[in-house]
mmCIF file of C-alpha atoms and ligand atoms in Angstrom:
data_model
loop_
_atom_site.group_PDB
_atom_site.id
_atom_site.type_symbol
_atom_site.label_atom_id
_atom_site.label_comp_id
_atom_site.label_asym_id
_atom_site.label_seq_id
_atom_site.Cartn_x
_atom_site.Cartn_y
_atom_site.Cartn_z
ATOM 1 C CA MET A 1 -0.245 0.056 0.020
ATOM 2 C CA THR A 2 1.143 3.456 -1.350
ATOM 3 C CA GLU A 3 1.116 6.337 1.359
ATOM 4 C CA THR A 4 -0.847 8.876 -0.698
ATOM 5 C CA ALA A 5 -0.228 12.844 0.037
ATOM 6 C CA ARG A 6 -2.471 15.412 -1.414
ATOM 7 C CA ILE A 7 -1.392 18.343 -3.100
ATOM 8 C CA ASP A 8 -2.643 21.787 -1.037
ATOM 9 C CA GLY A 9 -3.790 24.051 -4.741
ATOM 10 C CA LYS A 10 -5.588 26.454 -2.277
ATOM 11 C CA ALA A 11 -2.645 27.002 0.096
ATOM 12 C CA PHE A 12 -0.209 27.066 -3.287
ATOM 13 C CA ALA A 13 -2.755 29.985 -4.997
ATOM 14 C CA ALA A 14 -2.729 31.445 -1.783
ATOM 15 C CA GLY A 15 1.152 31.852 -2.054
ATOM 16 C CA LEU A 16 0.900 32.824 -5.227
ATOM 17 C CA ARG A 17 -1.413 35.263 -5.050
ATOM 18 C CA SER A 18 0.584 37.009 -2.123
ATOM 19 C CA ARG A 19 3.658 36.515 -4.328
ATOM 20 C CA ILE A 20 1.828 38.252 -7.218
ATOM 21 C CA ALA A 21 0.745 41.079 -5.156
ATOM 22 C CA ASP A 22 4.161 41.996 -4.207
ATOM 23 C CA GLU A 23 5.748 42.318 -7.991
ATOM 24 C CA VAL A 24 2.623 44.551 -8.577
ATOM 25 C CA ALA A 25 3.234 46.668 -5.727
ATOM 26 C CA GLU A 26 6.799 46.720 -6.641
ATOM 27 C CA LEU A 27 5.751 47.530 -10.352
ATOM 28 C CA GLY A 28 3.843 50.475 -9.300
ATOM 29 C CA ARG A 29 6.649 51.744 -7.247
ATOM 30 C CA THR A 30 9.431 51.586 -9.672
ATOM 31 C CA HIS A 31 7.810 51.740 -12.809
ATOM 32 C CA GLY A 32 4.052 53.578 -12.054
ATOM 33 C CA LEU A 33 2.828 50.511 -13.622
ATOM 34 C CA LYS A 34 -0.910 49.159 -12.657
ATOM 35 C CA PRO A 35 -1.765 45.922 -14.585
ATOM 36 C CA GLY A 36 -5.639 46.032 -15.811
ATOM 37 C CA LEU A 37 -7.470 43.113 -16.640
ATOM 38 C CA ALA A 38 -10.909 42.995 -18.318
ATOM 39 C CA VAL A 39 -13.248 40.456 -18.489
ATOM 40 C CA VAL A 40 -16.670 40.754 -20.871
ATOM 41 C CA LEU A 41 -19.332 38.189 -19.260
ATOM 42 C CA VAL A 42 -22.586 38.196 -22.190
ATOM 43 C CA GLY A 43 -25.473 36.658 -20.524
ATOM 44 C CA GLU A 44 -26.205 35.548 -17.374
ATOM 45 C CA ASP A 45 -25.134 31.724 -16.540
ATOM 46 C CA PRO A 46 -24.801 31.506 -13.326
ATOM 47 C CA ALA A 47 -21.776 29.867 -13.389
ATOM 48 C CA SER A 48 -20.206 32.325 -15.064
ATOM 49 C CA GLN A 49 -21.441 35.296 -13.008
ATOM 50 C CA VAL A 50 -19.820 32.633 -9.947
ATOM 51 C CA TYR A 51 -16.361 32.921 -11.881
ATOM 52 C CA VAL A 52 -16.517 35.963 -13.007
ATOM 53 C CA ARG A 53 -17.522 37.493 -9.553
ATOM 54 C CA ASN A 54 -14.255 35.785 -8.240
ATOM 55 C CA LYS A 55 -11.986 36.738 -10.808
ATOM 56 C CA ALA A 56 -12.363 40.396 -10.186
ATOM 57 C CA ALA A 57 -12.583 40.559 -6.366
ATOM 58 C CA GLN A 58 -9.217 38.344 -6.554
ATOM 59 C CA THR A 59 -8.029 40.908 -9.235
ATOM 60 C CA VAL A 60 -8.439 43.828 -6.786
ATOM 61 C CA GLU A 61 -6.854 42.162 -4.165
ATOM 62 C CA VAL A 62 -3.379 41.890 -5.550
ATOM 63 C CA GLY A 63 -3.667 45.074 -6.669
ATOM 64 C CA MET A 64 -4.207 45.317 -10.022
ATOM 65 C CA ALA A 65 -7.186 47.385 -11.691
ATOM 66 C CA SER A 66 -10.636 45.214 -12.506
ATOM 67 C CA PHE A 67 -12.593 46.450 -15.131
ATOM 68 C CA GLU A 68 -15.964 44.631 -16.076
ATOM 69 C CA HIS A 69 -18.414 44.670 -18.460
ATOM 70 C CA ARG A 70 -21.535 42.709 -18.594
ATOM 71 C CA LEU A 71 -23.707 42.816 -21.880
ATOM 72 C CA PRO A 72 -26.913 41.568 -22.076
ATOM 73 C CA ALA A 73 -27.906 37.792 -23.489
ATOM 74 C CA GLU A 74 -29.240 39.008 -26.886
ATOM 75 C CA THR A 75 -25.882 40.986 -27.826
ATOM 76 C CA SER A 76 -24.454 40.737 -31.088
ATOM 77 C CA GLU A 77 -21.335 39.130 -31.988
ATOM 78 C CA GLU A 78 -20.327 43.035 -33.760
ATOM 79 C CA GLU A 79 -21.375 44.511 -30.035
ATOM 80 C CA VAL A 80 -18.665 42.164 -28.621
ATOM 81 C CA LEU A 81 -16.414 42.358 -31.720
ATOM 82 C CA ALA A 82 -16.491 46.385 -30.846
ATOM 83 C CA LEU A 83 -16.340 45.779 -27.253
ATOM 84 C CA VAL A 84 -12.731 43.795 -27.996
ATOM 85 C CA GLN A 85 -11.026 46.486 -30.877
ATOM 86 C CA LYS A 86 -11.917 49.101 -27.771
ATOM 87 C CA LEU A 87 -10.449 46.879 -25.218
ATOM 88 C CA ASN A 88 -6.955 46.255 -27.652
ATOM 89 C CA ALA A 89 -6.642 49.542 -27.949
ATOM 90 C CA ASP A 90 -6.852 50.513 -24.221
ATOM 91 C CA PRO A 91 -3.399 50.701 -22.413
ATOM 92 C CA ALA A 92 -4.469 50.762 -19.228
ATOM 93 C CA VAL A 93 -5.848 47.154 -20.475
ATOM 94 C CA HIS A 94 -3.214 44.682 -20.645
ATOM 95 C CA GLY A 95 -5.023 41.411 -20.063
ATOM 96 C CA ILE A 96 -8.727 40.377 -21.803
ATOM 97 C CA LEU A 97 -10.420 37.388 -21.117
ATOM 98 C CA VAL A 98 -14.354 36.969 -22.484
ATOM 99 C CA GLN A 99 -15.791 34.321 -20.701
ATOM 100 C CA LEU A 100 -17.072 31.551 -22.009
ATOM 101 C CA PRO A 101 -19.612 29.821 -23.141
ATOM 102 C CA LEU A 102 -20.710 33.023 -25.168
ATOM 103 C CA PRO A 103 -24.746 32.940 -26.532
ATOM 104 C CA ALA A 104 -25.170 30.905 -29.499
ATOM 105 C CA GLN A 105 -25.601 34.173 -31.735
ATOM 106 C CA ILE A 106 -21.996 34.518 -31.061
ATOM 107 C CA ASP A 107 -18.939 32.599 -32.968
ATOM 108 C CA SER A 108 -16.816 32.221 -29.817
ATOM 109 C CA SER A 109 -13.201 31.646 -32.550
ATOM 110 C CA ARG A 110 -13.910 35.038 -33.814
ATOM 111 C CA VAL A 111 -14.226 36.642 -30.949
ATOM 112 C CA LEU A 112 -11.432 34.473 -29.201
ATOM 113 C CA SER A 113 -9.200 35.477 -32.485
ATOM 114 C CA ALA A 114 -9.932 39.125 -32.077
ATOM 115 C CA ILE A 115 -8.066 39.571 -29.389
ATOM 116 C CA ASP A 116 -4.743 40.995 -29.049
ATOM 117 C CA PRO A 117 -2.836 38.014 -28.546
ATOM 118 C CA ALA A 118 -0.248 40.095 -26.551
ATOM 119 C CA LYS A 119 -3.496 40.672 -24.094
ATOM 120 C CA ASP A 120 -4.787 37.101 -24.230
ATOM 121 C CA VAL A 121 -4.693 36.142 -20.957
ATOM 122 C CA ASP A 122 -6.390 33.196 -21.577
ATOM 123 C CA GLY A 123 -4.079 32.273 -23.796
ATOM 124 C CA PHE A 124 -6.714 30.720 -26.314
ATOM 125 C CA HIS A 125 -5.808 32.816 -29.551
ATOM 126 C CA VAL A 126 -4.349 30.178 -32.254
ATOM 127 C CA VAL A 127 -0.907 32.439 -32.106
ATOM 128 C CA ASN A 128 -0.461 32.110 -28.593
ATOM 129 C CA ALA A 129 -1.320 28.072 -29.153
ATOM 130 C CA GLY A 130 0.891 28.099 -32.007
ATOM 131 C CA ARG A 131 3.680 29.887 -30.274
ATOM 132 C CA LEU A 132 3.551 27.172 -27.507
ATOM 133 C CA ALA A 133 3.650 24.619 -29.717
ATOM 134 C CA VAL A 134 7.093 25.333 -31.337
ATOM 135 C CA GLY A 135 8.575 26.587 -27.830
ATOM 136 C CA LEU A 136 8.122 30.703 -28.204
ATOM 137 C CA GLU A 137 7.250 32.746 -25.383
ATOM 138 C CA ALA A 138 3.579 33.003 -25.203
ATOM 139 C CA LEU A 139 0.769 33.249 -22.978
ATOM 140 C CA VAL A 140 -0.079 29.812 -21.798
ATOM 141 C CA PRO A 141 -3.757 28.503 -20.774
ATOM 142 C CA CYS A 142 -4.725 29.436 -16.982
ATOM 143 C CA THR A 143 -5.388 26.045 -15.524
ATOM 144 C CA PRO A 144 -2.583 23.849 -17.733
ATOM 145 C CA LEU A 145 0.011 26.562 -16.091
ATOM 146 C CA GLY A 146 -1.201 25.891 -12.733
ATOM 147 C CA CYS A 147 -1.026 22.135 -13.340
ATOM 148 C CA MET A 148 2.566 22.609 -14.066
ATOM 149 C CA MET A 149 3.514 25.002 -10.826
ATOM 150 C CA LEU A 150 1.976 22.383 -8.602
ATOM 151 C CA LEU A 151 3.918 19.247 -10.810
ATOM 152 C CA LYS A 152 7.846 21.008 -10.241
ATOM 153 C CA HIS A 153 7.008 22.202 -7.052
ATOM 154 C CA HIS A 154 5.754 18.840 -5.689
ATOM 155 C CA VAL A 155 7.312 16.740 -8.054
ATOM 156 C CA GLY A 156 10.472 18.526 -9.193
ATOM 157 C CA ASP A 157 12.399 17.627 -12.552
ATOM 158 C CA LEU A 158 9.865 16.041 -14.854
ATOM 159 C CA SER A 159 12.197 14.754 -17.264
ATOM 160 C CA GLY A 160 11.915 10.837 -18.678
ATOM 161 C CA LEU A 161 8.533 10.348 -17.023
ATOM 162 C CA GLU A 162 5.750 8.882 -18.597
ATOM 163 C CA ALA A 163 2.734 11.441 -18.843
ATOM 164 C CA VAL A 164 -0.394 10.298 -19.364
ATOM 165 C CA VAL A 165 -3.211 13.307 -20.421
ATOM 166 C CA LEU A 166 -6.864 12.163 -20.647
ATOM 167 C CA GLY A 167 -8.829 14.804 -22.445
ATOM 168 C CA ARG A 168 -7.800 16.276 -25.969
ATOM 169 C CA SER A 169 -9.613 19.741 -25.451
ATOM 170 C CA ASN A 170 -7.951 23.146 -26.440
ATOM 171 C CA ILE A 171 -8.322 24.886 -23.000
ATOM 172 C CA VAL A 172 -6.735 21.711 -21.244
ATOM 173 C CA GLY A 173 -5.632 18.727 -22.427
ATOM 174 C CA LYS A 174 -3.456 19.910 -25.496
ATOM 175 C CA PRO A 175 -1.634 22.715 -24.317
ATOM 176 C CA ILE A 176 -0.699 21.103 -21.344
ATOM 177 C CA ALA A 177 0.772 18.024 -23.295
ATOM 178 C CA GLN A 178 2.920 20.683 -24.743
ATOM 179 C CA LEU A 179 4.107 21.963 -21.539
ATOM 180 C CA LEU A 180 4.845 18.267 -20.500
ATOM 181 C CA LEU A 181 6.468 17.605 -23.401
ATOM 182 C CA GLN A 182 8.322 21.007 -22.822
ATOM 183 C CA ALA A 183 9.640 19.668 -19.390
ATOM 184 C CA ASN A 184 11.084 16.082 -21.627
ATOM 185 C CA CYS A 185 7.923 14.088 -20.241
ATOM 186 C CA THR A 186 7.093 11.076 -22.768
ATOM 187 C CA VAL A 187 3.431 12.429 -23.391
ATOM 188 C CA THR A 188 0.729 10.325 -24.429
ATOM 189 C CA ILE A 189 -2.736 12.180 -25.205
ATOM 190 C CA ALA A 190 -5.557 9.474 -24.510
ATOM 191 C CA HIS A 191 -9.741 9.889 -24.654
ATOM 192 C CA SER A 192 -12.673 9.023 -25.846
ATOM 193 C CA ARG A 193 -11.895 7.168 -28.675
ATOM 194 C CA THR A 194 -8.469 5.198 -27.197
ATOM 195 C CA ARG A 195 -8.639 1.720 -27.055
ATOM 196 C CA ASN A 196 -7.816 -0.121 -23.321
ATOM 197 C CA LEU A 197 -7.709 3.030 -21.319
ATOM 198 C CA PRO A 198 -7.180 1.791 -18.472
ATOM 199 C CA ASP A 199 -3.964 0.113 -19.716
ATOM 200 C CA VAL A 200 -2.711 3.319 -21.508
ATOM 201 C CA CYS A 201 -3.258 5.643 -17.904
ATOM 202 C CA ARG A 202 -1.595 2.408 -16.037
ATOM 203 C CA ARG A 203 1.550 3.561 -17.479
ATOM 204 C CA ALA A 204 1.391 6.775 -16.288
ATOM 205 C CA ASP A 205 4.194 8.535 -13.822
ATOM 206 C CA ILE A 206 2.110 11.259 -13.624
ATOM 207 C CA LEU A 207 -1.652 11.087 -14.618
ATOM 208 C CA ILE A 208 -3.439 14.273 -15.843
ATOM 209 C CA ALA A 209 -7.127 13.778 -15.846
ATOM 210 C CA ALA A 210 -9.299 16.621 -17.866
ATOM 211 C CA VAL A 211 -12.391 14.362 -19.424
ATOM 212 C CA GLY A 212 -15.269 16.117 -17.307
ATOM 213 C CA ARG A 213 -16.727 12.727 -16.640
ATOM 214 C CA PRO A 214 -17.551 12.211 -12.877
ATOM 215 C CA GLU A 215 -15.438 9.792 -11.036
ATOM 216 C CA MET A 216 -13.998 8.093 -14.469
ATOM 217 C CA VAL A 217 -10.182 7.348 -13.620
ATOM 218 C CA ARG A 218 -10.833 4.237 -11.305
ATOM 219 C CA GLY A 219 -8.229 3.576 -7.925
ATOM 220 C CA ASP A 220 -6.842 0.208 -10.521
ATOM 221 C CA TRP A 221 -6.267 2.792 -13.406
ATOM 222 C CA ILE A 222 -3.566 4.126 -11.795
ATOM 223 C CA LYS A 223 0.025 3.073 -11.312
ATOM 224 C CA PRO A 224 1.261 2.738 -8.084
ATOM 225 C CA GLY A 225 3.063 5.895 -6.831
ATOM 226 C CA ALA A 226 2.193 8.113 -9.709
ATOM 227 C CA THR A 227 1.328 12.024 -9.299
ATOM 228 C CA VAL A 228 -2.896 12.091 -10.409
ATOM 229 C CA ILE A 229 -3.721 15.707 -11.340
ATOM 230 C CA ASP A 230 -7.717 15.777 -11.329
ATOM 231 C CA VAL A 231 -8.733 19.163 -13.712
ATOM 232 C CA GLY A 232 -12.131 17.731 -13.417
ATOM 233 C CA ILE A 233 -15.079 19.601 -11.438
ATOM 234 C CA ASN A 234 -18.512 18.063 -11.700
ATOM 235 C CA ARG A 235 -21.384 18.597 -9.779
ATOM 236 C CA VAL A 236 -23.472 15.328 -8.780
ATOM 237 C CA PRO A 237 -26.667 14.722 -7.214
ATOM 238 C CA LYS A 238 -25.804 13.818 -3.140
ATOM 239 C CA GLY A 239 -29.275 12.467 -2.898
ATOM 240 C CA ASP A 240 -30.627 14.410 -0.402
ATOM 241 C CA GLY A 241 -32.013 17.010 -2.901
ATOM 242 C CA LYS A 242 -28.461 18.749 -2.790
ATOM 243 C CA THR A 243 -25.445 18.233 -5.054
ATOM 244 C CA ARG A 244 -21.388 17.819 -4.071
ATOM 245 C CA LEU A 245 -18.585 18.682 -6.478
ATOM 246 C CA VAL A 246 -16.196 15.408 -7.246
ATOM 247 C CA GLY A 247 -13.638 15.381 -10.033
ATOM 248 C CA ASP A 248 -12.389 12.579 -12.693
ATOM 249 C CA VAL A 249 -10.791 10.816 -10.584
ATOM 250 C CA ALA A 250 -12.661 8.070 -7.941
ATOM 251 C CA PHE A 251 -11.054 9.922 -5.341
ATOM 252 C CA ASP A 252 -11.575 7.398 -2.613
ATOM 253 C CA GLU A 253 -9.988 4.897 -4.927
ATOM 254 C CA ALA A 254 -6.889 6.259 -5.590
ATOM 255 C CA GLN A 255 -6.178 6.610 -1.758
ATOM 256 C CA GLY A 256 -2.924 4.065 -0.782
ATOM 257 C CA VAL A 257 -2.660 3.531 -5.002
ATOM 258 C CA ALA A 258 -1.564 7.309 -5.981
ATOM 259 C CA GLY A 259 1.690 8.477 -4.719
ATOM 260 C CA LEU A 260 0.175 12.227 -4.889
ATOM 261 C CA ILE A 261 -3.182 13.425 -6.034
ATOM 262 C CA THR A 262 -4.684 16.569 -6.273
ATOM 263 C CA PRO A 263 -8.368 16.604 -4.120
ATOM 264 C CA VAL A 264 -11.214 18.070 -6.011
ATOM 265 C CA PRO A 265 -12.840 21.344 -4.401
ATOM 266 C CA GLY A 266 -9.130 22.801 -3.610
ATOM 267 C CA GLY A 267 -6.865 21.172 -5.880
ATOM 268 C CA VAL A 268 -6.512 22.639 -9.466
ATOM 269 C CA GLY A 269 -9.408 24.659 -9.045
ATOM 270 C CA PRO A 270 -8.224 27.260 -7.406
ATOM 271 C CA MET A 271 -4.825 27.588 -9.410
ATOM 272 C CA THR A 272 -6.391 28.223 -12.146
ATOM 273 C CA ILE A 273 -7.548 32.342 -11.299
ATOM 274 C CA ALA A 274 -3.892 32.681 -9.441
ATOM 275 C CA CYS A 275 -2.629 31.959 -12.627
ATOM 276 C CA LEU A 276 -4.818 34.427 -14.524
ATOM 277 C CA LEU A 277 -3.018 37.003 -12.613
ATOM 278 C CA GLN A 278 -0.115 35.830 -13.240
ATOM 279 C CA ASN A 279 -0.342 36.067 -16.823
ATOM 280 C CA THR A 280 -1.948 39.552 -16.758
ATOM 281 C CA LEU A 281 1.263 40.344 -14.291
ATOM 282 C CA THR A 282 3.279 39.001 -17.791
ATOM 283 C CA ALA A 283 1.507 40.559 -20.117
ATOM 284 C CA ALA A 284 1.414 43.883 -18.325
ATOM 285 C CA ARG A 285 5.078 43.918 -17.979
ATOM 286 C CA ARG A 286 5.584 42.532 -21.704
ATOM 287 C CA GLN A 287 3.906 45.420 -22.944
ATOM 288 C CA ALA A 288 5.792 48.175 -21.000
ATOM 289 C CA GLY A 289 9.141 46.165 -21.929
ATOM 290 C CA ILE A 290 9.595 45.036 -18.481
ATOM 291 C CA ASN A 291 11.739 41.654 -17.345
ATOM 292 C CA GLY A 292 10.792 39.699 -14.391
ATOM 293 C CA GLN A 293 9.655 36.779 -13.172
ATOM 294 C CA VAL A 294 7.345 35.832 -10.284
HETATM 295 N N1 GUN B 301 -15.095 29.776 -19.013
HETATM 296 C C1 GUN B 301 -14.609 28.947 -17.847
HETATM 297 N N2 GUN B 301 -13.886 28.595 -17.841
HETATM 298 C C2 GUN B 301 -13.124 29.702 -18.504
HETATM 299 C C3 GUN B 301 -11.737 29.818 -18.652
HETATM 300 O O1 GUN B 301 -11.007 29.538 -18.117
HETATM 301 N N3 GUN B 301 -11.595 31.091 -19.479
HETATM 302 C C4 GUN B 301 -12.788 31.462 -19.878
HETATM 303 N N4 GUN B 301 -12.661 32.505 -20.928
HETATM 304 N N5 GUN B 301 -14.263 31.167 -19.695
HETATM 305 C C5 GUN B 301 -13.996 30.432 -19.114
#
């Protein structure tokens, strides 16, 4: 039986935010620069409203400027594109995030492509995806960036390790595979058409679960001692009319098998907004021609 340790993403994210706050204060003192993040929310999706509120609160907490743009659900694509152009041209705005999903009448890919790649703090623009793929300096999607920070801190050198990424989304699966490859892992991307999925997962020294299926990864899919990063956030019924959050990994079954695991909640989730702030700081520095590292 392996001793399973939990990776505390909540504590790590709090530490990262505090380092970012120090850097923001320093930038203000030395360069008179205040990084600014604009968030655009179209419509009234309740989950998106919670995300946007949390983003704005944490942006202000680290000393950055927060610009919130809430538009009605019936807003046209042209209106959203016009707002993005305005934000692209605004020197007080260093990062732009358009909250997804967008209402059906708006083509998300057209909107994401309209964002200035230098201000694309989500890292969703094809220019940033391409730069990441060829190993150039890029803005990296926040959840993959957070996963890599946790891995590098808790595992250290990843060179030569077998990494299996479950899920091939543009937001998590593909970019995290690129980052693991850059860290010299042997990377497999598995997905819904992969044959013998449990066998593929059992090869992994590092298993990233990012499929959005509650508790799909069973305990016997995990190699003893492996590091498991659970990106899933699934709300499931609890039986008493309430709901609870579970990941893509059957957490209880992973106990005694995995060496290290991120819990849900409190694992990867809190890292995403902290990395959004990190990307905003990075974008502000690059736009002002200032180097530095948090
Ligand atoms: N909706 C849910 N998560 C995200 C995210 O990380 N970025 C954006 N833009 N929309 C989201």
